[in-house]
Amino acid sequence: MAIKAEYIWIDGTEPTARLRSKTKILPDGTTPGDMPIWGFDGSSTNQAPGDQSDCVLRPVKVVPDPIRGGDDVLVLSEVLLIDMTPHPSNTRAALVAVAEQFADAEPLFGIEQEYTFFQAGRPLGFPAGGGFPAPQGFYYCGVGADEVYGRDVVEAHLDACLQAGLSISGINAEVMPGQWEFQVGPLAPLEVSDQLWLSRWLLYRIAEEFGIAATLDPKPVKGDWNGAGAHTNFSTKAMREGYDAIIAACDALGERAEEHVKYYGADIEHRLTGMHETAPWHEFSYGVSNRGASVRIPWQVAQDKKGYIEDRRPNANMDPYVVTRLITNTVCSAAG
Ligand code: ADP
Ligand code: MN
Ligand code: MN
Ligand code: MN
């Protein structure tokens, strides 16, 4: 039977790009390595003017399609100009260069993707007549219909990711009702980023089946409600072997804090307030076990004197191609 290939790409919407996809029918027997390049109308995705609208999709990662099943596939693609150079919105190309440059350092990333479900214009679990649910306190890792909203969607998403062969390492309910997290990794920078984009697409697509919208809005409800982040856990071979490299990595991140925060997701100043388990966006700090620091050294890592660090600053709406590039470049170039 013919293969349905769902080509998925990242558009040019600013300040936060969106995912797009469309289906190509391919001859029976087309292998992952044979997925053809394709085109799309860039004038409808903030990627081209109407009189020069053609953009190119080049497949970069092909996985089984857990929704359609059978031989159907999801084809994550990067966007090129018609001269086959990276489109200005293509942040993947710059990561490829940095990942190659520092491959010997063997960087690994584990990303915690937080997100929030919305239905009928309010977070899932917020009362239909307006107003607010009971204050935060029992929702994080909660159980029971008075604390947990959307678990059926979360389970379906987890199954879909695993069937697609993505390296999900866990899921949990978050601090605000209707807010959840999944973790991808640890994986090399390019792989974790490709997988995070694919798992985000699956999240939107699976939630759509339930009539629910998932959002990566970093501060979906103003006031005394947690924002949504994408804590980015990072190590190099040296960090996995000794504590000096752990401290050196924290110091290197401190040196370039301002530049990093600028590219850690739109509206970061609304989330990194210094409240709700965050450090203020304009100050840099690190500490063992400290969830109020910019960068946390997990207690186990301080105990073992080796392991990884957690950059708690990236927003849920960050671009992993950008964040993993910045961290790899900053930490590995400081290590010399
Ligand atoms: P918490 O919620 O306590 O901050 P999680 O369990 O949600 O932590 O996430 C921890 C993340 O750290 C996981 O994504 C995991 O893959 C990642 N991780 C574990 N070891 C390493 C490592 N050596 N290098 C990079 N990431 C790692
Ligand atoms: Mn977590
Ligand atoms: Mn979390
Ligand atoms: Mn975390």
CSV table of C-alpha atoms and ligand atoms in Angstrom, one decimal:
chain,number,residue,atom,x,y,z
A,1,MET,CA,0.0,0.0,0.0
A,2,ALA,CA,1.1,3.6,-0.6
A,3,ILE,CA,2.8,5.3,2.4
A,4,LYS,CA,1.4,8.4,4.1
A,5,ALA,CA,4.3,10.6,5.1
A,6,GLU,CA,3.4,13.5,7.4
A,7,TYR,CA,6.0,16.2,6.7
A,8,ILE,CA,6.5,18.3,9.8
A,9,TRP,CA,8.3,21.6,9.9
A,10,ILE,CA,8.9,24.7,12.1
A,11,ASP,CA,7.5,27.9,10.6
A,12,GLY,CA,8.7,31.5,10.7
A,13,THR,CA,6.2,33.0,13.2
A,14,GLU,CA,7.9,35.4,15.6
A,15,PRO,CA,8.7,35.6,18.4
A,16,THR,CA,7.7,32.0,18.9
A,17,ALA,CA,7.6,29.6,15.9
A,18,ARG,CA,4.8,27.2,15.3
A,19,LEU,CA,4.7,23.6,13.9
A,20,ARG,CA,3.1,22.9,10.5
A,21,SER,CA,2.6,19.6,8.7
A,22,LYS,CA,1.1,18.2,5.5
A,23,THR,CA,0.8,14.8,4.0
A,24,LYS,CA,2.6,13.3,1.0
A,25,ILE,CA,1.7,10.0,-0.5
A,26,LEU,CA,4.7,8.0,-1.4
A,27,PRO,CA,5.1,4.7,-3.3
A,28,ASP,CA,4.9,1.5,-1.4
A,29,GLY,CA,8.4,0.5,-0.2
A,30,THR,CA,9.8,4.0,0.1
A,31,THR,CA,12.5,3.7,2.8
A,32,PRO,CA,13.3,6.4,5.5
A,33,GLY,CA,16.5,7.2,3.6
A,34,ASP,CA,14.5,7.8,0.4
A,35,MET,CA,12.1,10.5,1.6
A,36,PRO,CA,12.1,13.1,-1.1
A,37,ILE,CA,12.6,16.9,-0.6
A,38,TRP,CA,9.2,18.7,-0.9
A,39,GLY,CA,8.0,22.3,-1.1
A,40,PHE,CA,5.4,24.5,0.5
A,41,ASP,CA,3.9,28.0,0.4
A,42,GLY,CA,6.1,30.1,2.6
A,43,SER,CA,3.9,33.1,2.3
A,44,SER,CA,1.3,31.3,4.5
A,45,THR,CA,3.9,30.4,7.2
A,46,ASN,CA,5.7,33.8,7.7
A,47,GLN,CA,8.6,32.3,5.7
A,48,ALA,CA,8.4,34.1,2.3
A,49,PRO,CA,6.7,36.9,0.4
A,50,GLY,CA,3.8,36.0,-1.8
A,51,ASP,CA,5.6,36.7,-5.1
A,52,GLN,CA,8.5,34.4,-4.2
A,53,SER,CA,6.6,32.0,-2.0
A,54,ASP,CA,8.3,28.6,-2.5
A,55,CYS,CA,10.3,27.1,0.3
A,56,VAL,CA,11.9,23.7,0.5
A,57,LEU,CA,11.4,20.9,3.0
A,58,ARG,CA,14.4,18.6,3.5
A,59,PRO,CA,13.8,15.5,5.6
A,60,VAL,CA,16.1,15.2,8.6
A,61,LYS,CA,14.4,12.5,10.8
A,62,VAL,CA,11.9,9.8,9.9
A,63,VAL,CA,10.0,7.9,12.6
A,64,PRO,CA,7.0,5.5,12.5
A,65,ASP,CA,3.6,7.4,12.6
A,66,PRO,CA,1.9,6.1,15.8
A,67,ILE,CA,-1.4,7.7,14.8
A,68,ARG,CA,-1.9,6.3,11.3
A,69,GLY,CA,0.2,3.2,12.1
A,70,GLY,CA,1.2,0.6,9.5
A,71,ASP,CA,4.1,1.7,7.3
A,72,ASP,CA,3.1,5.4,7.6
A,73,VAL,CA,5.8,7.8,8.9
A,74,LEU,CA,6.4,11.2,10.4
A,75,VAL,CA,9.1,13.1,8.5
A,76,LEU,CA,10.6,16.0,10.5
A,77,SER,CA,12.0,18.4,7.9
A,78,GLU,CA,14.2,21.5,7.9
A,79,VAL,CA,13.3,24.5,5.8
A,80,LEU,CA,15.6,25.6,3.0
A,81,LEU,CA,15.6,28.4,0.5
A,82,ILE,CA,15.3,27.3,-3.2
A,83,ASP,CA,19.1,27.5,-3.5
A,84,MET,CA,19.2,24.8,-0.9
A,85,THR,CA,20.8,27.0,1.8
A,86,PRO,CA,19.2,27.1,5.3
A,87,HIS,CA,16.1,29.4,5.5
A,88,PRO,CA,16.7,32.3,8.0
A,89,SER,CA,14.1,30.6,10.3
A,90,ASN,CA,16.1,27.4,10.2
A,91,THR,CA,17.8,27.3,13.6
A,92,ARG,CA,18.8,23.6,13.2
A,93,ALA,CA,21.6,24.4,10.7
A,94,ALA,CA,23.6,26.4,13.3
A,95,LEU,CA,23.3,23.7,15.9
A,96,VAL,CA,24.6,21.1,13.4
A,97,ALA,CA,27.8,23.2,13.1
A,98,VAL,CA,28.3,23.6,16.9
A,99,ALA,CA,27.4,20.0,17.7
A,100,GLU,CA,30.1,18.8,15.2
A,101,GLN,CA,32.7,21.3,16.5
A,102,PHE,CA,32.3,20.0,20.1
A,103,ALA,CA,31.4,16.4,19.4
A,104,ASP,CA,34.6,15.2,21.2
A,105,ALA,CA,33.2,16.7,24.5
A,106,GLU,CA,30.2,14.3,24.1
A,107,PRO,CA,27.5,16.7,25.3
A,108,LEU,CA,24.2,15.2,26.4
A,109,PHE,CA,20.9,16.9,27.1
A,110,GLY,CA,17.7,15.8,29.0
A,111,ILE,CA,14.9,18.3,28.5
A,112,GLU,CA,11.8,18.6,30.8
A,113,GLN,CA,9.0,19.9,28.6
A,114,GLU,CA,6.2,21.5,30.6
A,115,TYR,CA,2.9,22.4,29.0
A,116,THR,CA,-0.7,23.3,29.8
A,117,PHE,CA,-4.0,22.0,28.4
A,118,PHE,CA,-6.7,24.4,27.5
A,119,GLN,CA,-10.4,23.8,26.7
A,120,ALA,CA,-13.1,26.4,26.1
A,121,GLY,CA,-10.6,29.2,26.7
A,122,ARG,CA,-9.4,28.2,30.1
A,123,PRO,CA,-6.9,25.7,31.6
A,124,LEU,CA,-8.3,22.2,32.0
A,125,GLY,CA,-9.5,21.9,35.5
A,126,PHE,CA,-10.4,25.6,35.9
A,127,PRO,CA,-14.1,26.1,36.8
A,128,ALA,CA,-16.5,26.5,33.9
A,129,GLY,CA,-18.2,29.6,35.3
A,130,GLY,CA,-15.0,31.5,35.6
A,131,GLY,CA,-12.8,32.1,38.7
A,132,PHE,CA,-10.1,29.8,40.0
A,133,PRO,CA,-9.7,26.2,41.4
A,134,ALA,CA,-8.3,25.6,44.8
A,135,PRO,CA,-4.8,27.1,45.2
A,136,GLN,CA,-1.7,25.1,44.2
A,137,GLY,CA,-0.4,22.5,46.6
A,138,PHE,CA,-1.8,19.1,45.7
A,139,TYR,CA,-1.8,19.0,41.9
A,140,TYR,CA,2.0,18.2,41.4
A,141,CYS,CA,2.2,14.5,40.9
A,142,GLY,CA,-1.3,14.2,42.2
A,143,VAL,CA,-3.9,11.5,41.9
A,144,GLY,CA,-7.7,11.6,41.8
A,145,ALA,CA,-10.4,13.4,39.8
A,146,ASP,CA,-10.2,16.5,42.1
A,147,GLU,CA,-6.5,17.0,41.4
A,148,VAL,CA,-5.7,15.6,38.0
A,149,TYR,CA,-7.0,16.9,34.6
A,150,GLY,CA,-6.2,15.4,31.2
A,151,ARG,CA,-4.5,12.2,32.2
A,152,ASP,CA,-6.1,10.2,29.3
A,153,VAL,CA,-4.5,12.7,26.9
A,154,VAL,CA,-1.1,12.4,28.7
A,155,GLU,CA,-1.2,8.6,28.5
A,156,ALA,CA,-2.1,8.6,24.9
A,157,HIS,CA,0.7,11.1,24.1
A,158,LEU,CA,3.2,9.0,26.0
A,159,ASP,CA,2.2,5.8,24.1
A,160,ALA,CA,2.5,7.7,20.8
A,161,CYS,CA,6.0,9.0,21.6
A,162,LEU,CA,7.2,5.5,22.6
A,163,GLN,CA,5.7,3.9,19.5
A,164,ALA,CA,7.4,6.6,17.4
A,165,GLY,CA,10.7,5.5,19.0
A,166,LEU,CA,11.3,8.7,20.9
A,167,SER,CA,13.5,8.6,24.1
A,168,ILE,CA,10.9,9.8,26.6
A,169,SER,CA,12.4,9.3,30.1
A,170,GLY,CA,9.3,10.1,32.2
A,171,ILE,CA,6.1,12.1,32.7
A,172,ASN,CA,4.5,13.9,35.6
A,173,ALA,CA,1.5,16.1,36.6
A,174,GLU,CA,2.7,19.7,37.4
A,175,VAL,CA,2.1,22.3,40.0
A,176,MET,CA,-0.8,24.1,38.3
A,177,PRO,CA,-4.0,22.1,37.4
A,178,GLY,CA,-4.0,21.1,33.7
A,179,GLN,CA,-0.2,21.5,33.6
A,180,TRP,CA,2.0,18.5,32.8
A,181,GLU,CA,5.6,17.5,31.9
A,182,PHE,CA,7.4,15.0,29.8
A,183,GLN,CA,11.2,14.5,29.6
A,184,VAL,CA,13.2,13.7,26.5
A,185,GLY,CA,16.8,12.4,26.8
A,186,PRO,CA,19.5,12.2,27.7
A,187,LEU,CA,20.6,12.5,24.1
A,188,ALA,CA,23.1,14.4,22.0
A,189,PRO,CA,22.2,18.0,21.1
A,190,LEU,CA,20.8,17.5,17.6
A,191,GLU,CA,18.9,14.3,18.5
A,192,VAL,CA,17.3,15.7,21.7
A,193,SER,CA,16.1,18.7,19.8
A,194,ASP,CA,14.7,16.8,16.8
A,195,GLN,CA,12.9,14.5,19.3
A,196,LEU,CA,11.6,17.4,21.3
A,197,TRP,CA,10.0,19.0,18.2
A,198,LEU,CA,8.5,15.7,17.2
A,199,SER,CA,7.1,15.0,20.7
A,200,ARG,CA,5.6,18.5,20.7
A,201,TRP,CA,3.9,17.8,17.4
A,202,LEU,CA,2.5,14.6,18.7
A,203,LEU,CA,1.3,16.4,21.8
A,204,TYR,CA,-0.7,18.9,19.8
A,205,ARG,CA,-2.0,16.2,17.4
A,206,ILE,CA,-3.0,13.7,20.2
A,207,ALA,CA,-4.7,16.5,22.2
A,208,GLU,CA,-6.6,17.5,19.1
A,209,GLU,CA,-8.3,14.1,19.1
A,210,PHE,CA,-9.7,14.9,22.6
A,211,GLY,CA,-10.8,18.4,21.6
A,212,ILE,CA,-8.1,19.9,23.8
A,213,ALA,CA,-5.4,22.4,23.0
A,214,ALA,CA,-1.9,22.1,24.4
A,215,THR,CA,0.1,25.3,24.8
A,216,LEU,CA,3.7,26.0,25.7
A,217,ASP,CA,2.8,29.5,26.9
A,218,PRO,CA,5.4,30.1,29.7
A,219,LYS,CA,2.9,31.9,31.9
A,220,PRO,CA,-0.6,30.7,30.9
A,221,VAL,CA,-2.3,32.2,34.0
A,222,LYS,CA,-1.1,35.4,35.6
A,223,GLY,CA,-0.8,35.6,39.4
A,224,ASP,CA,-0.1,32.9,41.9
A,225,TRP,CA,0.1,30.1,39.4
A,226,ASN,CA,3.3,28.4,38.2
A,227,GLY,CA,4.6,29.1,34.8
A,228,ALA,CA,5.7,26.5,32.3
A,229,GLY,CA,9.4,25.9,31.7
A,230,ALA,CA,11.8,23.6,29.8
A,231,HIS,CA,14.5,22.8,32.4
A,232,THR,CA,17.5,21.8,30.4
A,233,ASN,CA,19.8,19.2,31.9
A,234,PHE,CA,23.3,19.1,30.5
A,235,SER,CA,26.5,17.2,30.8
A,236,THR,CA,29.7,16.6,29.0
A,237,LYS,CA,32.0,13.6,29.3
A,238,ALA,CA,34.2,15.6,31.7
A,239,MET,CA,31.2,16.6,33.8
A,240,ARG,CA,30.1,12.9,34.0
A,241,GLU,CA,33.6,12.1,35.3
A,242,GLY,CA,34.4,14.9,37.8
A,243,TYR,CA,33.1,17.9,39.9
A,244,ASP,CA,35.6,20.5,38.6
A,245,ALA,CA,34.0,20.4,35.2
A,246,ILE,CA,30.5,20.7,36.9
A,247,ILE,CA,31.6,24.0,38.6
A,248,ALA,CA,33.4,25.2,35.5
A,249,ALA,CA,30.2,24.7,33.5
A,250,CYS,CA,28.1,26.7,36.0
A,251,ASP,CA,30.7,29.5,35.9
A,252,ALA,CA,30.8,29.5,32.1
A,253,LEU,CA,27.0,29.9,32.0
A,254,GLY,CA,27.3,32.7,34.5
A,255,GLU,CA,29.7,34.6,32.2
A,256,ARG,CA,27.1,34.6,29.4
A,257,ALA,CA,23.9,34.7,31.4
A,258,GLU,CA,22.4,37.8,29.7
A,259,GLU,CA,22.9,36.4,26.1
A,260,HIS,CA,21.4,33.0,27.1
A,261,VAL,CA,18.3,34.4,28.7
A,262,LYS,CA,17.6,36.5,25.7
A,263,TYR,CA,17.2,33.4,23.6
A,264,TYR,CA,15.5,31.1,26.2
A,265,GLY,CA,12.0,31.8,25.0
A,266,ALA,CA,9.7,34.8,24.5
A,267,ASP,CA,8.2,36.4,27.6
A,268,ILE,CA,10.9,34.9,29.8
A,269,GLU,CA,10.6,37.9,32.2
A,270,HIS,CA,7.0,37.0,32.9
A,271,ARG,CA,8.1,33.5,34.2
A,272,LEU,CA,11.5,34.1,35.7
A,273,THR,CA,10.2,36.4,38.4
A,274,GLY,CA,12.0,35.0,41.4
A,275,MET,CA,8.8,33.4,42.6
A,276,HIS,CA,7.3,30.0,41.8
A,277,GLU,CA,10.5,28.0,41.9
A,278,THR,CA,12.4,30.4,39.6
A,279,ALA,CA,15.4,32.8,39.9
A,280,PRO,CA,14.9,36.4,38.6
A,281,TRP,CA,15.7,36.6,34.9
A,282,HIS,CA,18.3,39.4,35.3
A,283,GLU,CA,20.4,37.7,38.0
A,284,PHE,CA,22.5,34.5,37.7
A,285,SER,CA,23.0,32.0,40.5
A,286,TYR,CA,23.7,28.4,40.9
A,287,GLY,CA,23.5,26.0,43.8
A,288,VAL,CA,23.2,22.5,45.0
A,289,SER,CA,19.5,21.3,45.3
A,290,ASN,CA,18.4,25.0,44.9
A,291,ARG,CA,15.2,25.3,42.8
A,292,GLY,CA,15.3,29.0,43.3
A,293,ALA,CA,18.6,29.2,41.4
A,294,SER,CA,19.2,29.8,37.7
A,295,VAL,CA,21.2,26.6,37.6
A,296,ARG,CA,20.7,23.7,40.0
A,297,ILE,CA,23.3,21.0,40.8
A,298,PRO,CA,21.2,18.0,41.8
A,299,TRP,CA,22.1,16.8,45.3
A,300,GLN,CA,23.0,13.4,44.0
A,301,VAL,CA,25.5,15.0,41.7
A,302,ALA,CA,27.1,17.0,44.6
A,303,GLN,CA,27.2,13.7,46.5
A,304,ASP,CA,28.8,11.7,43.7
A,305,LYS,CA,31.1,14.6,42.7
A,306,LYS,CA,30.1,14.1,39.0
A,307,GLY,CA,27.0,14.0,36.7
A,308,TYR,CA,25.1,16.9,35.2
A,309,ILE,CA,23.6,20.3,35.9
A,310,GLU,CA,20.1,21.6,35.4
A,311,ASP,CA,19.6,25.0,33.6
A,312,ARG,CA,16.2,26.0,35.0
A,313,ARG,CA,15.8,29.1,33.0
A,314,PRO,CA,14.6,28.0,29.5
A,315,ASN,CA,10.9,28.6,29.0
A,316,ALA,CA,8.5,26.0,27.8
A,317,ASN,CA,8.3,27.8,24.5
A,318,MET,CA,12.0,27.8,23.8
A,319,ASP,CA,13.6,26.5,20.7
A,320,PRO,CA,15.8,23.5,21.6
A,321,TYR,CA,18.0,24.0,18.6
A,322,VAL,CA,18.9,27.4,20.0
A,323,VAL,CA,19.1,26.5,23.7
A,324,THR,CA,21.3,23.3,23.2
A,325,ARG,CA,23.5,25.3,20.8
A,326,LEU,CA,24.1,28.1,23.3
A,327,ILE,CA,24.8,25.8,26.2
A,328,THR,CA,27.1,23.5,24.2
A,329,ASN,CA,29.0,26.4,22.8
A,330,THR,CA,29.3,28.3,26.1
A,331,VAL,CA,30.3,25.4,28.3
A,332,CYS,CA,32.6,23.6,25.7
A,333,SER,CA,34.4,26.7,24.5
A,334,ALA,CA,35.1,27.7,28.1
A,335,ALA,CA,36.5,24.2,28.7
A,336,GLY,CA,38.9,24.9,25.9
B,1,ADP,P1,13.5,17.3,38.1
B,1,ADP,O1,12.0,17.4,37.9
B,1,ADP,O2,13.8,16.8,39.5
B,1,ADP,O3,14.2,18.6,37.8
B,1,ADP,P2,13.4,15.2,36.0
B,1,ADP,O4,13.5,13.8,36.5
B,1,ADP,O5,12.1,15.8,35.5
B,1,ADP,O6,14.1,16.2,37.1
B,1,ADP,O7,14.5,15.4,34.8
B,1,ADP,C1,15.8,15.1,34.9
B,1,ADP,C2,16.4,15.1,33.5
B,1,ADP,O8,17.8,14.9,33.6
B,1,ADP,C3,15.9,13.9,32.7
B,1,ADP,O9,15.4,14.4,31.4
B,1,ADP,C4,17.1,13.1,32.4
B,1,ADP,O10,17.1,12.5,31.1
B,1,ADP,C5,18.2,14.2,32.5
B,1,ADP,N1,19.6,13.6,32.8
B,1,ADP,C6,19.9,12.6,33.6
B,1,ADP,N2,21.2,12.4,33.6
B,1,ADP,C7,21.8,13.3,32.7
B,1,ADP,C8,23.1,13.6,32.2
B,1,ADP,N3,24.1,12.9,32.6
B,1,ADP,N4,23.2,14.5,31.3
B,1,ADP,C9,22.1,15.3,30.8
B,1,ADP,N5,20.9,15.0,31.3
B,1,ADP,C10,20.7,14.1,32.2
B,2,MN,MN,11.0,17.4,36.1
B,3,MN,MN,8.6,20.4,36.1
B,4,MN,MN,13.5,20.2,36.7
